[in-house]
Amino acid sequence: MGLRESIEEIKDDIKKYSPYPEKVKIVAATKYTDENGVRDVIAEEVYDVGENRVQSMMKKLEKLSKEELKKIRWNFIGHLQKNKVKYIIDSVSLIHSVDSLPLADEINKKAKITERVVDI
């Protein structure tokens, strides 16, 4: 099954099983792909992209165009170390994996510097 078919199947299941399908967001995890995989996902109109490694996210950020990056809402879905927050804070929209108050404080501190609010 290809990417398009997989996404359509997921969308059909959301409509079928969710009482509020309009509230459900698909987050495409890009752990095993490069920037071309991200391009394929956004071509299918899935704009929430999840990454679990800071280094991988940074490589993809460098290789995608400004136009492509404007479409993407980056979700960080892996373990995040406090010393790596500074690398993703300008790009990430949502951090799923906050596991300590010191990490939340660091995210808040770095987000304030760039005048952003980053959801966790």
Backbone atoms as SQL, in Angstrom:
CREATE TABLE atoms (id INTEGER PRIMARY KEY, chain TEXT, resi INTEGER, resn TEXT, atom TEXT, x REAL, y REAL, z REAL);
INSERT INTO atoms VALUES
  (1, 'A', 1, 'MET', 'N', 0.846, -1.167, 0.000),
  (2, 'A', 1, 'MET', 'CA', 0.000, 0.000, 0.000),
  (3, 'A', 1, 'MET', 'C', 0.899, 1.240, 0.000),
  (4, 'A', 2, 'GLY', 'N', 0.587, 2.198, -0.840),
  (5, 'A', 2, 'GLY', 'CA', 1.364, 3.412, -0.938),
  (6, 'A', 2, 'GLY', 'C', 0.934, 4.451, 0.084),
  (7, 'A', 3, 'LEU', 'N', 1.675, 5.539, 0.106),
  (8, 'A', 3, 'LEU', 'CA', 1.407, 6.612, 1.060),
  (9, 'A', 3, 'LEU', 'C', -0.006, 7.168, 0.896),
  (10, 'A', 4, 'ARG', 'N', -0.395, 7.467, -0.327),
  (11, 'A', 4, 'ARG', 'CA', -1.728, 8.036, -0.574),
  (12, 'A', 4, 'ARG', 'C', -2.826, 7.110, -0.056),
  (13, 'A', 5, 'GLU', 'N', -2.696, 5.835, -0.351),
  (14, 'A', 5, 'GLU', 'CA', -3.706, 4.875, 0.085),
  (15, 'A', 5, 'GLU', 'C', -3.744, 4.755, 1.609),
  (16, 'A', 6, 'SER', 'N', -2.566, 4.784, 2.230),
  (17, 'A', 6, 'SER', 'CA', -2.504, 4.708, 3.689),
  (18, 'A', 6, 'SER', 'C', -3.179, 5.900, 4.331),
  (19, 'A', 7, 'ILE', 'N', -2.921, 7.081, 3.817),
  (20, 'A', 7, 'ILE', 'CA', -3.528, 8.294, 4.369),
  (21, 'A', 7, 'ILE', 'C', -5.036, 8.272, 4.171),
  (22, 'A', 8, 'GLU', 'N', -5.487, 7.846, 3.002),
  (23, 'A', 8, 'GLU', 'CA', -6.933, 7.763, 2.750),
  (24, 'A', 8, 'GLU', 'C', -7.598, 6.765, 3.683),
  (25, 'A', 9, 'GLU', 'N', -6.932, 5.643, 3.929),
  (26, 'A', 9, 'GLU', 'CA', -7.483, 4.644, 4.843),
  (27, 'A', 9, 'GLU', 'C', -7.589, 5.220, 6.263),
  (28, 'A', 10, 'ILE', 'N', -6.570, 5.944, 6.687),
  (29, 'A', 10, 'ILE', 'CA', -6.598, 6.572, 8.012),
  (30, 'A', 10, 'ILE', 'C', -7.723, 7.602, 8.078),
  (31, 'A', 11, 'LYS', 'N', -7.862, 8.428, 7.058),
  (32, 'A', 11, 'LYS', 'CA', -8.934, 9.430, 7.041),
  (33, 'A', 11, 'LYS', 'C', -10.314, 8.770, 7.073),
  (34, 'A', 12, 'ASP', 'N', -10.473, 7.671, 6.347),
  (35, 'A', 12, 'ASP', 'CA', -11.750, 6.938, 6.366),
  (36, 'A', 12, 'ASP', 'C', -12.046, 6.390, 7.762),
  (37, 'A', 13, 'ASP', 'N', -11.018, 5.840, 8.417),
  (38, 'A', 13, 'ASP', 'CA', -11.202, 5.320, 9.773),
  (39, 'A', 13, 'ASP', 'C', -11.561, 6.434, 10.753),
  (40, 'A', 14, 'ILE', 'N', -10.955, 7.591, 10.591),
  (41, 'A', 14, 'ILE', 'CA', -11.275, 8.725, 11.464),
  (42, 'A', 14, 'ILE', 'C', -12.746, 9.102, 11.303),
  (43, 'A', 15, 'LYS', 'N', -13.198, 9.190, 10.066),
  (44, 'A', 15, 'LYS', 'CA', -14.609, 9.525, 9.817),
  (45, 'A', 15, 'LYS', 'C', -15.538, 8.454, 10.386),
  (46, 'A', 16, 'LYS', 'N', -15.096, 7.204, 10.298),
  (47, 'A', 16, 'LYS', 'CA', -15.918, 6.082, 10.714),
  (48, 'A', 16, 'LYS', 'C', -15.997, 5.947, 12.235),
  (49, 'A', 17, 'TYR', 'N', -14.884, 6.179, 12.930),
  (50, 'A', 17, 'TYR', 'CA', -14.820, 5.858, 14.349),
  (51, 'A', 17, 'TYR', 'C', -14.797, 7.055, 15.296),
  (52, 'A', 18, 'SER', 'N', -14.462, 8.227, 14.812),
  (53, 'A', 18, 'SER', 'CA', -14.383, 9.372, 15.712),
  (54, 'A', 18, 'SER', 'C', -15.708, 10.121, 15.772),
  (55, 'A', 19, 'PRO', 'N', -16.152, 10.472, 16.962),
  (56, 'A', 19, 'PRO', 'CA', -17.371, 11.282, 17.051),
  (57, 'A', 19, 'PRO', 'C', -17.124, 12.726, 16.593),
  (58, 'A', 20, 'TYR', 'N', -15.863, 13.120, 16.558),
  (59, 'A', 20, 'TYR', 'CA', -15.494, 14.478, 16.141),
  (60, 'A', 20, 'TYR', 'C', -14.353, 14.423, 15.125),
  (61, 'A', 21, 'PRO', 'N', -14.590, 13.895, 13.938),
  (62, 'A', 21, 'PRO', 'CA', -13.493, 13.719, 12.976),
  (63, 'A', 21, 'PRO', 'C', -12.815, 15.031, 12.576),
  (64, 'A', 22, 'GLU', 'N', -13.530, 16.127, 12.660),
  (65, 'A', 22, 'GLU', 'CA', -12.942, 17.417, 12.286),
  (66, 'A', 22, 'GLU', 'C', -11.881, 17.877, 13.285),
  (67, 'A', 23, 'LYS', 'N', -11.858, 17.264, 14.463),
  (68, 'A', 23, 'LYS', 'CA', -10.881, 17.633, 15.486),
  (69, 'A', 23, 'LYS', 'C', -9.626, 16.763, 15.460),
  (70, 'A', 24, 'VAL', 'N', -9.650, 15.700, 14.683),
  (71, 'A', 24, 'VAL', 'CA', -8.532, 14.764, 14.636),
  (72, 'A', 24, 'VAL', 'C', -7.480, 15.266, 13.650),
  (73, 'A', 25, 'LYS', 'N', -6.222, 15.244, 14.091),
  (74, 'A', 25, 'LYS', 'CA', -5.110, 15.614, 13.215),
  (75, 'A', 25, 'LYS', 'C', -4.229, 14.391, 12.999),
  (76, 'A', 26, 'ILE', 'N', -3.848, 14.197, 11.780),
  (77, 'A', 26, 'ILE', 'CA', -2.895, 13.144, 11.450),
  (78, 'A', 26, 'ILE', 'C', -1.498, 13.744, 11.582),
  (79, 'A', 27, 'VAL', 'N', -0.652, 13.083, 12.348),
  (80, 'A', 27, 'VAL', 'CA', 0.743, 13.492, 12.462),
  (81, 'A', 27, 'VAL', 'C', 1.575, 12.418, 11.773),
  (82, 'A', 28, 'ALA', 'N', 2.232, 12.802, 10.699),
  (83, 'A', 28, 'ALA', 'CA', 3.055, 11.858, 9.940),
  (84, 'A', 28, 'ALA', 'C', 4.448, 11.801, 10.561),
  (85, 'A', 29, 'ALA', 'N', 4.772, 10.674, 11.183),
  (86, 'A', 29, 'ALA', 'CA', 6.094, 10.488, 11.777),
  (87, 'A', 29, 'ALA', 'C', 7.097, 10.232, 10.656),
  (88, 'A', 30, 'THR', 'N', 8.183, 10.990, 10.662),
  (89, 'A', 30, 'THR', 'CA', 9.161, 10.915, 9.565),
  (90, 'A', 30, 'THR', 'C', 10.492, 10.331, 10.008),
  (91, 'A', 31, 'LYS', 'N', 10.454, 9.454, 10.985),
  (92, 'A', 31, 'LYS', 'CA', 11.670, 8.876, 11.561),
  (93, 'A', 31, 'LYS', 'C', 12.543, 8.177, 10.519),
  (94, 'A', 32, 'TYR', 'N', 11.946, 7.456, 9.620),
  (95, 'A', 32, 'TYR', 'CA', 12.731, 6.637, 8.689),
  (96, 'A', 32, 'TYR', 'C', 12.781, 7.210, 7.279),
  (97, 'A', 33, 'THR', 'N', 12.626, 8.519, 7.151),
  (98, 'A', 33, 'THR', 'CA', 12.650, 9.108, 5.821),
  (99, 'A', 33, 'THR', 'C', 13.458, 10.402, 5.846),
  (100, 'A', 34, 'ASP', 'N', 13.740, 10.907, 4.668),
  (101, 'A', 34, 'ASP', 'CA', 14.483, 12.161, 4.545),
  (102, 'A', 34, 'ASP', 'C', 13.528, 13.275, 4.145),
  (103, 'A', 35, 'GLU', 'N', 14.082, 14.376, 3.692),
  (104, 'A', 35, 'GLU', 'CA', 13.242, 15.524, 3.312),
  (105, 'A', 35, 'GLU', 'C', 12.292, 15.196, 2.159),
  (106, 'A', 36, 'ASN', 'N', 12.650, 14.260, 1.306),
  (107, 'A', 36, 'ASN', 'CA', 11.751, 13.880, 0.215),
  (108, 'A', 36, 'ASN', 'C', 10.508, 13.167, 0.734),
  (109, 'A', 37, 'GLY', 'N', 10.666, 12.398, 1.794),
  (110, 'A', 37, 'GLY', 'CA', 9.513, 11.779, 2.431),
  (111, 'A', 37, 'GLY', 'C', 8.582, 12.824, 3.031),
  (112, 'A', 38, 'VAL', 'N', 9.162, 13.877, 3.594),
  (113, 'A', 38, 'VAL', 'CA', 8.353, 14.972, 4.128),
  (114, 'A', 38, 'VAL', 'C', 7.607, 15.646, 2.981),
  (115, 'A', 39, 'ARG', 'N', 8.285, 15.842, 1.871),
  (116, 'A', 39, 'ARG', 'CA', 7.627, 16.439, 0.693),
  (117, 'A', 39, 'ARG', 'C', 6.448, 15.588, 0.235),
  (118, 'A', 40, 'ASP', 'N', 6.623, 14.277, 0.239),
  (119, 'A', 40, 'ASP', 'CA', 5.542, 13.376, -0.165),
  (120, 'A', 40, 'ASP', 'C', 4.335, 13.523, 0.761),
  (121, 'A', 41, 'VAL', 'N', 4.591, 13.646, 2.048),
  (122, 'A', 41, 'VAL', 'CA', 3.514, 13.777, 3.035),
  (123, 'A', 41, 'VAL', 'C', 2.749, 15.078, 2.828),
  (124, 'A', 42, 'ILE', 'N', 3.467, 16.187, 2.657),
  (125, 'A', 42, 'ILE', 'CA', 2.755, 17.458, 2.489),
  (126, 'A', 42, 'ILE', 'C', 2.054, 17.526, 1.137),
  (127, 'A', 43, 'ALA', 'N', 2.529, 16.766, 0.163),
  (128, 'A', 43, 'ALA', 'CA', 1.828, 16.695, -1.125),
  (129, 'A', 43, 'ALA', 'C', 0.468, 16.028, -0.960),
  (130, 'A', 44, 'GLU', 'N', 0.336, 15.201, 0.072),
  (131, 'A', 44, 'GLU', 'CA', -0.937, 14.536, 0.382),
  (132, 'A', 44, 'GLU', 'C', -1.771, 15.357, 1.362),
  (133, 'A', 45, 'GLU', 'N', -1.375, 16.594, 1.574),
  (134, 'A', 45, 'GLU', 'CA', -2.088, 17.545, 2.433),
  (135, 'A', 45, 'GLU', 'C', -2.115, 17.124, 3.902),
  (136, 'A', 46, 'VAL', 'N', -1.053, 16.475, 4.343),
  (137, 'A', 46, 'VAL', 'CA', -0.837, 16.208, 5.764),
  (138, 'A', 46, 'VAL', 'C', 0.294, 17.137, 6.172),
  (139, 'A', 47, 'TYR', 'N', -0.038, 18.121, 6.999),
  (140, 'A', 47, 'TYR', 'CA', 0.916, 19.181, 7.312),
  (141, 'A', 47, 'TYR', 'C', 1.499, 19.091, 8.718),
  (142, 'A', 48, 'ASP', 'N', 0.962, 18.211, 9.545),
  (143, 'A', 48, 'ASP', 'CA', 1.554, 17.967, 10.858),
  (144, 'A', 48, 'ASP', 'C', 2.577, 16.861, 10.696),
  (145, 'A', 49, 'VAL', 'N', 3.833, 17.206, 10.896),
  (146, 'A', 49, 'VAL', 'CA', 4.933, 16.277, 10.681),
  (147, 'A', 49, 'VAL', 'C', 5.637, 16.056, 12.012),
  (148, 'A', 50, 'GLY', 'N', 5.799, 14.797, 12.383),
  (149, 'A', 50, 'GLY', 'CA', 6.424, 14.452, 13.651),
  (150, 'A', 50, 'GLY', 'C', 7.827, 13.932, 13.456),
  (151, 'A', 51, 'GLU', 'N', 8.731, 14.448, 14.260),
  (152, 'A', 51, 'GLU', 'CA', 10.123, 13.995, 14.231),
  (153, 'A', 51, 'GLU', 'C', 10.529, 13.630, 15.651),
  (154, 'A', 52, 'ASN', 'N', 11.378, 12.604, 15.787),
  (155, 'A', 52, 'ASN', 'CA', 11.759, 12.164, 17.119),
  (156, 'A', 52, 'ASN', 'C', 13.233, 12.374, 17.439),
  (157, 'A', 53, 'ARG', 'N', 13.989, 12.921, 16.506),
  (158, 'A', 53, 'ARG', 'CA', 15.404, 13.195, 16.767),
  (159, 'A', 53, 'ARG', 'C', 15.727, 14.617, 16.328),
  (160, 'A', 54, 'VAL', 'N', 16.368, 15.359, 17.206),
  (161, 'A', 54, 'VAL', 'CA', 16.710, 16.750, 16.913),
  (162, 'A', 54, 'VAL', 'C', 17.592, 16.844, 15.671),
  (163, 'A', 55, 'GLN', 'N', 18.610, 15.989, 15.579),
  (164, 'A', 55, 'GLN', 'CA', 19.523, 16.039, 14.445),
  (165, 'A', 55, 'GLN', 'C', 18.804, 15.782, 13.128),
  (166, 'A', 56, 'SER', 'N', 17.890, 14.833, 13.119),
  (167, 'A', 56, 'SER', 'CA', 17.134, 14.531, 11.898),
  (168, 'A', 56, 'SER', 'C', 16.242, 15.694, 11.508),
  (169, 'A', 57, 'MET', 'N', 15.612, 16.297, 12.495),
  (170, 'A', 57, 'MET', 'CA', 14.755, 17.442, 12.218),
  (171, 'A', 57, 'MET', 'C', 15.566, 18.592, 11.641),
  (172, 'A', 58, 'MET', 'N', 16.738, 18.839, 12.207),
  (173, 'A', 58, 'MET', 'CA', 17.576, 19.940, 11.725),
  (174, 'A', 58, 'MET', 'C', 18.007, 19.720, 10.276),
  (175, 'A', 59, 'LYS', 'N', 18.349, 18.485, 9.922),
  (176, 'A', 59, 'LYS', 'CA', 18.735, 18.179, 8.535),
  (177, 'A', 59, 'LYS', 'C', 17.576, 18.453, 7.581),
  (178, 'A', 60, 'LYS', 'N', 16.385, 18.056, 7.986),
  (179, 'A', 60, 'LYS', 'CA', 15.208, 18.269, 7.136),
  (180, 'A', 60, 'LYS', 'C', 14.890, 19.754, 7.018),
  (181, 'A', 61, 'LEU', 'N', 15.036, 20.483, 8.109),
  (182, 'A', 61, 'LEU', 'CA', 14.795, 21.933, 8.076),
  (183, 'A', 61, 'LEU', 'C', 15.741, 22.625, 7.099),
  (184, 'A', 62, 'GLU', 'N', 16.985, 22.166, 7.051),
  (185, 'A', 62, 'GLU', 'CA', 17.982, 22.756, 6.160),
  (186, 'A', 62, 'GLU', 'C', 17.691, 22.482, 4.689),
  (187, 'A', 63, 'LYS', 'N', 17.097, 21.339, 4.400),
  (188, 'A', 63, 'LYS', 'CA', 16.937, 20.909, 3.015),
  (189, 'A', 63, 'LYS', 'C', 15.588, 21.258, 2.393),
  (190, 'A', 64, 'LEU', 'N', 14.604, 21.591, 3.219),
  (191, 'A', 64, 'LEU', 'CA', 13.290, 21.959, 2.684),
  (192, 'A', 64, 'LEU', 'C', 13.268, 23.449, 2.361),
  (193, 'A', 65, 'SER', 'N', 12.493, 23.798, 1.350),
  (194, 'A', 65, 'SER', 'CA', 12.404, 25.203, 0.949),
  (195, 'A', 65, 'SER', 'C', 11.574, 26.004, 1.949),
  (196, 'A', 66, 'LYS', 'N', 11.700, 27.324, 1.879),
  (197, 'A', 66, 'LYS', 'CA', 10.913, 28.204, 2.749),
  (198, 'A', 66, 'LYS', 'C', 9.422, 27.984, 2.533),
  (199, 'A', 67, 'GLU', 'N', 9.016, 27.786, 1.294),
  (200, 'A', 67, 'GLU', 'CA', 7.600, 27.553, 0.978),
  (201, 'A', 67, 'GLU', 'C', 7.111, 26.244, 1.602),
  (202, 'A', 68, 'GLU', 'N', 7.941, 25.218, 1.514),
  (203, 'A', 68, 'GLU', 'CA', 7.563, 23.940, 2.122),
  (204, 'A', 68, 'GLU', 'C', 7.483, 24.075, 3.641),
  (205, 'A', 69, 'LEU', 'N', 8.449, 24.748, 4.228),
  (206, 'A', 69, 'LEU', 'CA', 8.485, 24.903, 5.679),
  (207, 'A', 69, 'LEU', 'C', 7.296, 25.699, 6.206),
  (208, 'A', 70, 'LYS', 'N', 6.784, 26.634, 5.409),
  (209, 'A', 70, 'LYS', 'CA', 5.622, 27.424, 5.831),
  (210, 'A', 70, 'LYS', 'C', 4.383, 26.549, 5.998),
  (211, 'A', 71, 'LYS', 'N', 4.313, 25.461, 5.256),
  (212, 'A', 71, 'LYS', 'CA', 3.151, 24.572, 5.298),
  (213, 'A', 71, 'LYS', 'C', 3.172, 23.621, 6.493),
  (214, 'A', 72, 'ILE', 'N', 4.347, 23.337, 7.000),
  (215, 'A', 72, 'ILE', 'CA', 4.525, 22.276, 7.991),
  (216, 'A', 72, 'ILE', 'C', 4.342, 22.796, 9.417),
  (217, 'A', 73, 'ARG', 'N', 3.630, 22.006, 10.223),
  (218, 'A', 73, 'ARG', 'CA', 3.557, 22.214, 11.670),
  (219, 'A', 73, 'ARG', 'C', 4.373, 21.070, 12.282),
  (220, 'A', 74, 'TRP', 'N', 5.582, 21.400, 12.703),
  (221, 'A', 74, 'TRP', 'CA', 6.470, 20.379, 13.249),
  (222, 'A', 74, 'TRP', 'C', 6.027, 19.969, 14.638),
  (223, 'A', 75, 'ASN', 'N', 5.956, 18.680, 14.856),
  (224, 'A', 75, 'ASN', 'CA', 5.667, 18.084, 16.152),
  (225, 'A', 75, 'ASN', 'C', 6.917, 17.326, 16.573),
  (226, 'A', 76, 'PHE', 'N', 7.402, 17.593, 17.775),
  (227, 'A', 76, 'PHE', 'CA', 8.526, 16.800, 18.260),
  (228, 'A', 76, 'PHE', 'C', 7.948, 15.675, 19.094),
  (229, 'A', 77, 'ILE', 'N', 8.230, 14.427, 18.701),
  (230, 'A', 77, 'ILE', 'CA', 7.572, 13.266, 19.302),
  (231, 'A', 77, 'ILE', 'C', 8.520, 12.346, 20.056),
  (232, 'A', 78, 'GLY', 'N', 9.784, 12.692, 20.117),
  (233, 'A', 78, 'GLY', 'CA', 10.750, 11.844, 20.813),
  (234, 'A', 78, 'GLY', 'C', 11.208, 12.461, 22.110),
  (235, 'A', 79, 'HIS', 'N', 12.067, 11.736, 22.806),
  (236, 'A', 79, 'HIS', 'CA', 12.651, 12.260, 24.042),
  (237, 'A', 79, 'HIS', 'C', 13.478, 13.494, 23.708),
  (238, 'A', 80, 'LEU', 'N', 13.294, 14.525, 24.463),
  (239, 'A', 80, 'LEU', 'CA', 14.001, 15.789, 24.223),
  (240, 'A', 80, 'LEU', 'C', 14.856, 16.119, 25.430),
  (241, 'A', 81, 'GLN', 'N', 16.127, 16.379, 25.167),
  (242, 'A', 81, 'GLN', 'CA', 17.039, 16.804, 26.222),
  (243, 'A', 81, 'GLN', 'C', 17.014, 18.324, 26.327),
  (244, 'A', 82, 'LYS', 'N', 17.171, 18.831, 27.537),
  (245, 'A', 82, 'LYS', 'CA', 17.135, 20.278, 27.760),
  (246, 'A', 82, 'LYS', 'C', 18.147, 21.021, 26.886),
  (247, 'A', 83, 'ASN', 'N', 19.340, 20.460, 26.719),
  (248, 'A', 83, 'ASN', 'CA', 20.384, 21.148, 25.957),
  (249, 'A', 83, 'ASN', 'C', 20.103, 21.182, 24.453),
  (250, 'A', 84, 'LYS', 'N', 19.063, 20.503, 23.988),
  (251, 'A', 84, 'LYS', 'CA', 18.744, 20.507, 22.555),
  (252, 'A', 84, 'LYS', 'C', 17.514, 21.339, 22.214),
  (253, 'A', 85, 'VAL', 'N', 16.857, 21.875, 23.219),
  (254, 'A', 85, 'VAL', 'CA', 15.664, 22.700, 22.991),
  (255, 'A', 85, 'VAL', 'C', 15.994, 23.869, 22.072),
  (256, 'A', 86, 'LYS', 'N', 17.149, 24.490, 22.270),
  (257, 'A', 86, 'LYS', 'CA', 17.534, 25.681, 21.500),
  (258, 'A', 86, 'LYS', 'C', 17.584, 25.414, 19.999),
  (259, 'A', 87, 'TYR', 'N', 17.797, 24.179, 19.600),
  (260, 'A', 87, 'TYR', 'CA', 17.912, 23.867, 18.180),
  (261, 'A', 87, 'TYR', 'C', 16.563, 23.779, 17.471),
  (262, 'A', 88, 'ILE', 'N', 15.513, 23.470, 18.211),
  (263, 'A', 88, 'ILE', 'CA', 14.217, 23.258, 17.560),
  (264, 'A', 88, 'ILE', 'C', 13.166, 24.301, 17.919),
  (265, 'A', 89, 'ILE', 'N', 13.445, 25.129, 18.907),
  (266, 'A', 89, 'ILE', 'CA', 12.423, 26.013, 19.452),
  (267, 'A', 89, 'ILE', 'C', 11.842, 26.974, 18.414),
  (268, 'A', 90, 'ASP', 'N', 12.614, 27.377, 17.439),
  (269, 'A', 90, 'ASP', 'CA', 12.119, 28.297, 16.412),
  (270, 'A', 90, 'ASP', 'C', 11.190, 27.624, 15.407),
  (271, 'A', 91, 'SER', 'N', 11.236, 26.318, 15.326),
  (272, 'A', 91, 'SER', 'CA', 10.507, 25.612, 14.265),
  (273, 'A', 91, 'SER', 'C', 9.353, 24.762, 14.751),
  (274, 'A', 92, 'VAL', 'N', 9.427, 24.278, 15.961),
  (275, 'A', 92, 'VAL', 'CA', 8.448, 23.304, 16.442),
  (276, 'A', 92, 'VAL', 'C', 7.158, 23.990, 16.894),
  (277, 'A', 93, 'SER', 'N', 6.033, 23.349, 16.602),
  (278, 'A', 93, 'SER', 'CA', 4.723, 23.851, 17.025),
  (279, 'A', 93, 'SER', 'C', 4.221, 23.156, 18.284),
  (280, 'A', 94, 'LEU', 'N', 4.575, 21.880, 18.428),
  (281, 'A', 94, 'LEU', 'CA', 4.081, 21.092, 19.548),
  (282, 'A', 94, 'LEU', 'C', 5.144, 20.080, 19.945),
  (283, 'A', 95, 'ILE', 'N', 5.393, 19.989, 21.254),
  (284, 'A', 95, 'ILE', 'CA', 6.328, 18.995, 21.782),
  (285, 'A', 95, 'ILE', 'C', 5.503, 17.998, 22.591),
  (286, 'A', 96, 'HIS', 'N', 5.466, 16.756, 22.125),
  (287, 'A', 96, 'HIS', 'CA', 4.630, 15.724, 22.733),
  (288, 'A', 96, 'HIS', 'C', 5.264, 15.085, 23.959),
  (289, 'A', 97, 'SER', 'N', 6.563, 15.160, 24.069),
  (290, 'A', 97, 'SER', 'CA', 7.274, 14.276, 24.992),
  (291, 'A', 97, 'SER', 'C', 7.942, 15.001, 26.153),
  (292, 'A', 98, 'VAL', 'N', 7.272, 15.942, 26.761),
  (293, 'A', 98, 'VAL', 'CA', 7.832, 16.644, 27.914),
  (294, 'A', 98, 'VAL', 'C', 7.631, 15.765, 29.146),
  (295, 'A', 99, 'ASP', 'N', 8.755, 15.378, 29.759),
  (296, 'A', 99, 'ASP', 'CA', 8.676, 14.423, 30.864),
  (297, 'A', 99, 'ASP', 'C', 9.201, 14.960, 32.191),
  (298, 'A', 100, 'SER', 'N', 9.454, 16.281, 32.247),
  (299, 'A', 100, 'SER', 'CA', 9.910, 16.844, 33.512),
  (300, 'A', 100, 'SER', 'C', 9.621, 18.337, 33.548),
  (301, 'A', 101, 'LEU', 'N', 9.491, 18.850, 34.754),
  (302, 'A', 101, 'LEU', 'CA', 9.281, 20.281, 34.926),
  (303, 'A', 101, 'LEU', 'C', 10.501, 21.086, 34.470),
  (304, 'A', 102, 'PRO', 'N', 11.737, 20.651, 34.750),
  (305, 'A', 102, 'PRO', 'CA', 12.893, 21.400, 34.238),
  (306, 'A', 102, 'PRO', 'C', 12.907, 21.513, 32.704),
  (307, 'A', 103, 'LEU', 'N', 12.479, 20.466, 32.006),
  (308, 'A', 103, 'LEU', 'CA', 12.399, 20.529, 30.542),
  (309, 'A', 103, 'LEU', 'C', 11.325, 21.527, 30.115),
  (310, 'A', 104, 'ALA', 'N', 10.172, 21.495, 30.760),
  (311, 'A', 104, 'ALA', 'CA', 9.101, 22.453, 30.447),
  (312, 'A', 104, 'ALA', 'C', 9.579, 23.886, 30.695),
  (313, 'A', 105, 'ASP', 'N', 10.298, 24.094, 31.780),
  (314, 'A', 105, 'ASP', 'CA', 10.841, 25.425, 32.084),
  (315, 'A', 105, 'ASP', 'C', 11.822, 25.886, 31.007),
  (316, 'A', 106, 'GLU', 'N', 12.663, 24.985, 30.541),
  (317, 'A', 106, 'GLU', 'CA', 13.634, 25.326, 29.497),
  (318, 'A', 106, 'GLU', 'C', 12.936, 25.674, 28.190),
  (319, 'A', 107, 'ILE', 'N', 11.915, 24.917, 27.838),
  (320, 'A', 107, 'ILE', 'CA', 11.133, 25.209, 26.634),
  (321, 'A', 107, 'ILE', 'C', 10.507, 26.592, 26.755),
  (322, 'A', 108, 'ASN', 'N', 9.919, 26.877, 27.905),
  (323, 'A', 108, 'ASN', 'CA', 9.289, 28.176, 28.134),
  (324, 'A', 108, 'ASN', 'C', 10.317, 29.307, 28.045),
  (325, 'A', 109, 'LYS', 'N', 11.474, 29.106, 28.643),
  (326, 'A', 109, 'LYS', 'CA', 12.533, 30.121, 28.632),
  (327, 'A', 109, 'LYS', 'C', 12.989, 30.416, 27.197),
  (328, 'A', 110, 'LYS', 'N', 13.256, 29.386, 26.439),
  (329, 'A', 110, 'LYS', 'CA', 13.722, 29.567, 25.049),
  (330, 'A', 110, 'LYS', 'C', 12.616, 30.137, 24.168),
  (331, 'A', 111, 'ALA', 'N', 11.389, 29.730, 24.406),
  (332, 'A', 111, 'ALA', 'CA', 10.268, 30.249, 23.613),
  (333, 'A', 111, 'ALA', 'C', 10.058, 31.733, 23.876),
  (334, 'A', 112, 'LYS', 'N', 10.223, 32.175, 25.100),
  (335, 'A', 112, 'LYS', 'CA', 10.076, 33.599, 25.431),
  (336, 'A', 112, 'LYS', 'C', 11.108, 34.445, 24.702),
  (337, 'A', 113, 'ILE', 'N', 12.313, 33.929, 24.568),
  (338, 'A', 113, 'ILE', 'CA', 13.380, 34.667, 23.871),
  (339, 'A', 113, 'ILE', 'C', 12.977, 34.958, 22.433),
  (340, 'A', 114, 'THR', 'N', 12.320, 34.001, 21.801),
  (341, 'A', 114, 'THR', 'CA', 11.897, 34.173, 20.397),
  (342, 'A', 114, 'THR', 'C', 10.459, 34.664, 20.292),
  (343, 'A', 115, 'GLU', 'N', 9.880, 35.036, 21.443),
  (344, 'A', 115, 'GLU', 'CA', 8.510, 35.555, 21.498),
  (345, 'A', 115, 'GLU', 'C', 7.501, 34.589, 20.878),
  (346, 'A', 116, 'ARG', 'N', 7.644, 33.330, 21.256),
  (347, 'A', 116, 'ARG', 'CA', 6.750, 32.284, 20.762),
  (348, 'A', 116, 'ARG', 'C', 6.085, 31.580, 21.923),
  (349, 'A', 117, 'VAL', 'N', 4.994, 30.938, 21.619),
  (350, 'A', 117, 'VAL', 'CA', 4.359, 30.019, 22.542),
  (351, 'A', 117, 'VAL', 'C', 4.442, 28.650, 21.874),
  (352, 'A', 118, 'VAL', 'N', 5.036, 27.715, 22.563),
  (353, 'A', 118, 'VAL', 'CA', 5.157, 26.360, 22.031),
  (354, 'A', 118, 'VAL', 'C', 4.303, 25.452, 22.898),
  (355, 'A', 119, 'ASP', 'N', 3.340, 24.825, 22.279),
  (356, 'A', 119, 'ASP', 'CA', 2.464, 23.918, 23.014),
  (357, 'A', 119, 'ASP', 'C', 3.206, 22.653, 23.390),
  (358, 'A', 120, 'ILE', 'N', 2.849, 22.123, 24.562),
  (359, 'A', 120, 'ILE', 'CA', 3.432, 20.848, 25.000),
  (360, 'A', 120, 'ILE', 'C', 2.301, 19.935, 25.429);
